[in-house]
Short mmCIF file of C-alpha atoms in Angstrom, two decimals:
data_model
loop_
_atom_site.label_atom_id
_atom_site.label_comp_id
_atom_site.label_asym_id
_atom_site.label_seq_id
_atom_site.Cartn_x
_atom_site.Cartn_y
_atom_site.Cartn_z
CA MET A 1 -12.15 -5.61 -6.10
CA PRO A 2 -13.58 -2.27 -7.32
CA LYS A 3 -16.32 -2.69 -9.87
CA GLN A 4 -14.30 -0.17 -11.87
CA LEU A 5 -11.05 1.50 -11.16
CA ASP A 6 -11.82 5.18 -11.04
CA GLN A 7 -11.49 7.91 -8.40
CA ASP A 8 -15.08 8.68 -7.99
CA THR A 9 -16.09 5.09 -7.58
CA PHE A 10 -13.19 4.73 -5.02
CA ALA A 11 -14.79 7.84 -3.13
CA ARG A 12 -18.35 6.70 -3.17
CA ASP A 13 -17.43 3.22 -2.02
CA VAL A 14 -15.28 4.61 1.01
CA LEU A 15 -18.28 6.69 1.98
CA GLN A 16 -20.64 3.89 1.64
CA ARG A 17 -18.52 1.61 3.57
CA TYR A 18 -18.23 4.18 6.41
CA GLN A 19 -22.14 4.75 6.50
CA ASN A 20 -22.89 1.06 6.47
CA LEU A 21 -20.45 0.20 9.28
CA THR A 22 -22.61 0.55 12.39
CA SER A 23 -19.90 0.06 15.14
CA ALA A 24 -16.41 -0.84 15.71
CA SER A 25 -17.34 -4.20 17.15
CA THR A 26 -19.06 -5.31 13.95
CA LEU A 27 -16.62 -3.49 11.46
CA LEU A 28 -14.19 -6.17 10.61
CA GLU A 29 -16.66 -9.15 10.71
CA LYS A 30 -19.06 -7.27 8.26
CA SER A 31 -16.30 -6.38 6.03
CA ALA A 32 -14.65 -9.82 5.86
CA ARG A 33 -18.06 -11.63 5.48
CA SER A 34 -19.16 -9.43 2.55
CA GLU A 35 -15.73 -9.96 0.80
CA ALA A 36 -15.93 -13.70 1.39
CA LEU A 37 -19.53 -13.95 -0.16
CA ALA A 38 -18.50 -11.74 -3.06
CA HIS A 39 -15.46 -13.74 -4.10
CA GLY A 40 -16.23 -17.16 -2.88
CA ALA A 41 -13.18 -16.93 -0.54
CA SER A 42 -12.61 -17.70 3.09
CA MET A 43 -11.95 -15.01 5.71
CA GLY A 44 -8.41 -14.03 6.61
CA THR A 45 -6.97 -13.92 3.02
CA THR A 46 -4.23 -11.38 3.55
CA GLY A 47 -0.70 -12.62 2.85
CA HIS A 48 1.34 -13.71 -0.19
CA PRO A 49 -0.41 -16.76 -1.64
CA HIS A 50 2.92 -18.46 -2.33
CA TYR A 51 3.80 -18.65 1.36
CA THR A 52 0.65 -18.95 3.31
CA HIS A 53 1.38 -22.68 3.56
CA LEU A 54 4.49 -22.22 5.60
CA SER A 55 4.84 -24.08 8.85
CA ILE A 56 6.14 -22.43 12.01
CA GLY A 57 9.79 -21.49 11.43
CA GLU A 58 9.68 -22.37 7.75
CA THR A 59 10.76 -19.73 5.24
CA GLY A 60 10.42 -18.68 1.71
CA HIS A 61 11.54 -15.74 -0.41
CA CYS A 62 10.93 -13.87 -3.59
CA ASN A 63 12.00 -10.68 -5.15
CA GLY A 64 9.19 -7.91 -5.12
CA VAL A 65 8.12 -4.42 -4.48
CA ALA A 66 7.24 -3.81 -0.81
CA VAL A 67 4.74 -0.96 -0.47
CA PHE A 68 3.35 0.85 2.73
CA ILE A 69 0.34 3.22 2.19
CA ASP A 70 -0.98 4.90 5.27
CA LEU A 71 -3.08 7.65 6.53
CA VAL A 72 -1.22 10.67 7.98
CA ALA A 73 -1.77 12.53 11.21
CA PHE A 74 -4.35 9.92 12.29
CA THR A 75 -3.10 9.66 15.81
CA SER A 76 -4.20 13.13 16.73
CA ARG A 77 -7.63 12.36 15.09
CA THR A 78 -8.05 9.45 17.48
CA PHE A 79 -7.43 11.87 20.24
CA TRP A 80 -10.10 14.39 19.47
CA GLU A 81 -12.86 12.40 17.67
CA LYS A 82 -15.00 9.58 18.85
CA PRO A 83 -13.33 6.13 18.53
CA GLU A 84 -15.99 4.53 16.70
CA SER A 85 -16.15 7.22 14.05
CA VAL A 86 -12.29 7.02 13.64
CA VAL A 87 -12.11 3.39 13.35
CA ARG A 88 -14.91 3.25 10.77
CA LEU A 89 -13.36 5.96 8.48
CA ASN A 90 -9.93 4.32 8.74
CA THR A 91 -11.19 0.98 7.94
CA ALA A 92 -13.31 2.20 5.08
CA VAL A 93 -10.39 3.97 3.45
CA MET A 94 -7.88 1.31 4.04
CA SER A 95 -10.28 -1.45 2.92
CA GLN A 96 -10.70 0.38 -0.38
CA VAL A 97 -6.91 0.93 -0.74
CA ALA A 98 -6.50 -2.78 -0.35
CA GLU A 99 -9.01 -3.52 -3.04
CA VAL A 100 -7.10 -1.27 -5.33
CA ILE A 101 -3.74 -3.06 -4.67
CA GLN A 102 -5.38 -6.45 -5.42
CA SER A 103 -6.99 -5.12 -8.60
CA LEU A 104 -3.55 -4.07 -9.88
CA GLY A 105 -2.12 -7.49 -9.24
CA GLY A 106 -0.49 -6.83 -5.83
CA TYR A 107 -0.74 -8.90 -2.69
CA VAL A 108 -2.14 -7.49 0.61
CA LEU A 109 0.27 -8.64 3.25
CA GLY A 110 -1.34 -6.90 6.17
CA LEU A 111 -3.83 -4.17 7.35
CA ARG A 112 -2.02 -2.62 10.31
CA GLY A 113 -3.34 0.25 12.19
CA ASP A 114 -3.98 3.02 9.76
CA GLY A 115 -2.03 1.50 6.91
CA VAL A 116 -1.83 -1.32 4.30
CA PHE A 117 1.29 -3.28 3.68
CA ALA A 118 1.55 -4.98 0.39
CA CYS A 119 3.91 -6.39 -2.13
CA PHE A 120 4.09 -6.66 -5.95
CA GLY A 121 5.93 -9.60 -7.58
CA ASP A 122 6.72 -13.20 -7.17
CA ASN A 123 8.96 -15.93 -8.39
CA ALA A 124 6.87 -16.21 -11.65
CA GLU A 125 7.85 -12.56 -12.49
CA ALA A 126 10.45 -12.24 -15.33
CA ASP A 127 10.48 -8.61 -15.60
CA PHE A 128 10.12 -6.68 -12.27
CA THR A 129 9.80 -3.25 -14.22
CA ARG A 130 6.12 -4.54 -14.32
CA SER A 131 5.88 -5.01 -10.74
CA ALA A 132 7.45 -1.61 -10.20
CA ALA A 133 5.06 0.09 -12.48
CA PHE A 134 1.87 -1.33 -11.04
CA ALA A 135 3.13 -0.57 -7.56
CA MET A 136 3.49 3.03 -8.35
CA LEU A 137 0.16 3.10 -10.22
CA ALA A 138 -1.57 1.64 -7.04
CA CYS A 139 0.09 4.33 -4.92
CA ALA A 140 -0.66 7.09 -7.50
CA PHE A 141 -4.35 6.23 -7.84
CA SER A 142 -4.85 5.86 -4.16
CA LEU A 143 -3.40 9.13 -3.30
CA ASP A 144 -5.15 10.87 -6.18
CA ALA A 145 -8.53 9.32 -5.33
CA VAL A 146 -8.36 10.26 -1.69
CA LYS A 147 -7.02 13.89 -2.35
CA ASN A 148 -9.37 14.92 -5.25
CA SER A 149 -12.45 12.79 -4.82
CA LEU A 150 -12.89 11.29 -1.47
CA ASN A 151 -11.97 14.49 0.47
CA GLU A 152 -14.51 16.39 -1.45
CA LEU A 153 -17.22 13.87 -0.56
CA LEU A 154 -16.13 14.07 3.05
CA ARG A 155 -16.42 17.74 3.18
CA LEU A 156 -19.96 17.72 1.54
CA SER A 157 -20.77 15.19 4.21
CA GLY A 158 -19.61 17.56 6.97
CA MET A 159 -16.51 15.37 7.82
CA ARG A 160 -12.93 16.50 8.10
CA PRO A 161 -10.68 15.40 5.12
CA VAL A 162 -8.08 12.82 5.40
CA GLN A 163 -4.30 12.74 4.31
CA ILE A 164 -2.50 9.91 2.76
CA ARG A 165 1.18 8.91 1.86
CA ALA A 166 3.13 5.91 0.64
CA GLY A 167 6.72 4.46 0.74
CA ALA A 168 8.22 1.58 -1.23
CA ASP A 169 11.22 -0.28 -2.21
CA PHE A 170 12.33 -3.27 -4.27
CA GLY A 171 14.40 -6.27 -3.35
CA ARG A 172 14.40 -9.72 -1.74
CA LEU A 173 11.45 -10.42 0.53
CA ASP A 174 11.73 -13.17 3.14
CA PHE A 175 8.65 -14.99 4.52
CA VAL A 176 8.62 -16.60 7.83
CA ARG A 177 5.86 -18.04 9.91
CA ILE A 178 6.40 -17.21 13.53
CA GLY A 179 4.29 -17.97 16.71
CA SER A 180 2.99 -21.04 18.08
CA PRO A 181 0.58 -23.83 16.91
CA GLU A 182 -2.31 -21.95 18.56
CA ALA A 183 -1.30 -18.54 17.21
CA SER A 184 1.04 -17.86 14.21
CA GLU A 185 1.32 -15.47 11.26
CA VAL A 186 3.68 -15.13 8.21
CA ASN A 187 6.04 -12.16 8.76
CA VAL A 188 8.03 -10.39 5.97
CA VAL A 189 11.72 -9.46 6.82
CA GLY A 190 14.52 -8.05 4.94
CA PHE A 191 16.09 -4.72 3.77
CA ALA A 192 13.51 -3.87 1.08
CA ALA A 193 10.48 -4.28 3.32
CA ASN A 194 12.17 -2.40 6.28
CA PHE A 195 13.31 0.45 3.96
CA ALA A 196 9.90 0.74 2.49
CA ALA A 197 8.59 1.29 5.88
CA LYS A 198 11.22 4.03 6.37
CA CYS A 199 10.30 5.66 3.07
CA GLU A 200 6.71 5.86 4.15
CA LYS A 201 7.91 7.85 7.20
CA PHE A 202 10.16 10.03 5.12
CA ALA A 203 7.09 11.01 2.93
CA ASP A 204 4.84 14.05 3.79
CA SER A 205 1.20 14.08 3.00
CA TRP A 206 0.58 13.28 -0.69
CA GLU A 207 3.97 12.00 -1.32
CA VAL A 208 5.46 8.80 -2.56
CA VAL A 209 8.91 8.07 -1.49
CA ILE A 210 11.07 5.15 -2.84
CA GLY A 211 14.31 3.53 -2.08
CA GLU A 212 17.10 3.31 -4.75
CA GLY A 213 16.41 -0.40 -5.43
CA LEU A 214 12.97 0.53 -6.64
CA ALA A 215 14.17 3.62 -8.48
CA ASP A 216 16.50 1.51 -10.57
CA LEU A 217 13.35 -0.11 -12.01
CA LEU A 218 11.76 3.21 -13.03
CA PRO A 219 12.59 5.67 -15.71
CA SER A 220 14.85 8.29 -14.28
CA GLY A 221 12.38 11.08 -15.05
CA HIS A 222 9.73 9.49 -12.74
CA TYR A 223 11.51 10.66 -9.52
CA GLU A 224 13.70 13.12 -8.03
CA ARG A 225 16.17 12.85 -5.13
CA HIS A 226 14.89 13.49 -1.65
CA GLU A 227 16.71 16.48 -0.09
CA ASP A 228 17.60 14.42 3.04
CA SER A 229 19.02 11.57 1.02
CA PRO A 230 21.09 9.42 1.45
CA LYS A 231 20.59 7.23 4.40
CA ILE A 232 23.98 6.21 5.84
CA TYR A 233 24.59 2.69 7.07
CA GLN A 234 27.81 1.91 8.99
CA LEU A 235 29.24 -1.36 10.26
CA ASP A 236 32.56 -1.31 12.01
CA TYR A 237 34.68 0.73 9.71
CA LYS A 238 32.47 0.35 6.60
CA LYS A 239 30.10 2.92 5.55
CA ARG A 240 27.47 2.58 2.69
CA LEU A 241 25.00 5.13 1.28
CA TYR A 242 21.32 4.25 0.36
CA HIS A 243 19.47 6.83 -1.71
CA TYR A 244 15.72 7.56 -1.69
CA HIS A 245 13.51 9.69 -3.93
CA ARG A 246 10.15 11.28 -4.37
CA VAL A 247 8.08 9.80 -7.14
CA LYS A 248 6.29 12.15 -9.66
CA TRP A 249 3.34 10.02 -9.22
CA ALA A 250 0.79 12.10 -11.05
CA GLY A 251 2.40 10.88 -14.37
CA TYR A 252 1.30 7.31 -13.56
CA LEU A 253 -2.45 8.26 -13.73
CA GLU A 254 -2.32 8.58 -17.44
CA HIS A 255 -1.85 4.89 -17.83
CA LEU A 256 -5.02 4.18 -15.87
CA ASP A 257 -7.27 3.83 -18.80
CA SER A 258 -4.86 1.56 -20.77
CA VAL A 259 -4.75 -0.95 -17.97
CA ARG A 260 -8.48 -1.18 -17.03
CA GLU A 261 -9.18 -4.23 -19.38
CA SER A 262 -6.14 -6.06 -17.93
CA LEU A 263 -7.43 -5.80 -14.20
CA SER A 264 -8.78 -9.01 -12.96
CA GLY A 265 -6.99 -9.47 -9.56
CA ALA A 266 -4.32 -11.71 -11.32
CA PRO A 267 -0.72 -11.34 -10.21
CA VAL A 268 1.45 -8.98 -11.95
CA SER A 269 3.17 -11.71 -13.85
CA ALA A 270 -0.18 -12.63 -15.48
CA ILE A 271 -1.17 -8.90 -16.42
CA LYS A 272 -0.29 -7.51 -19.78
CA PHE A 273 1.77 -4.34 -19.42
CA PRO A 274 0.63 -1.42 -21.49
#
């Protein structure tokens, strides 16, 4: 977790990670080892801790906020720039985003390609408005830190800036371990996770887009209807509409100072809401 949750520290830590990682082949090994030593944990700690014990084919579920945060237009960057440089920058940024999520009580479910998949909430959570608020604060902080602090450092270092976006939704999240005894992982399925991924694709750079399940947990003034909403789902002769919205995420940054003292990597259910 970051020593402190502020945008300048986020930016400096990303650049330091980038500079310290010498090649793509040692990148993940070094990052995982340093995290394990720092926190007394073993490597490979992604996933919701309530469901990492699942056996192959076994399932579990909880309600929660599914969140996707990823870098935008990174595919073209991998075409034009040296692979090692791109991998180092991608991992430096996403590793720092993962730390922000954990610091705000979320669970990092996976680091996939150029993005982070996470959730906020568990079966101990009685009021999911807290999960929703912390999820939005994690998105807002990440976007703001990249846009206004990290990109300035990248420019000063002679590097091209990066772009970031996020998508999220709330609902039932089902966890299932799939694979074989030799190789398996816990996957998350369900509408909320799937629609959160769609919301991330609906979002432009510097946007947070959410589904209506999550919007119902936020004050109405914190978001506005997306111009392409709703998404239409049809089965046989039945048709249902599902709306999605842009979050006015800058407003969440004003809560940053008030939650600093509560941030200890605990789940949202254990964090005092400001």
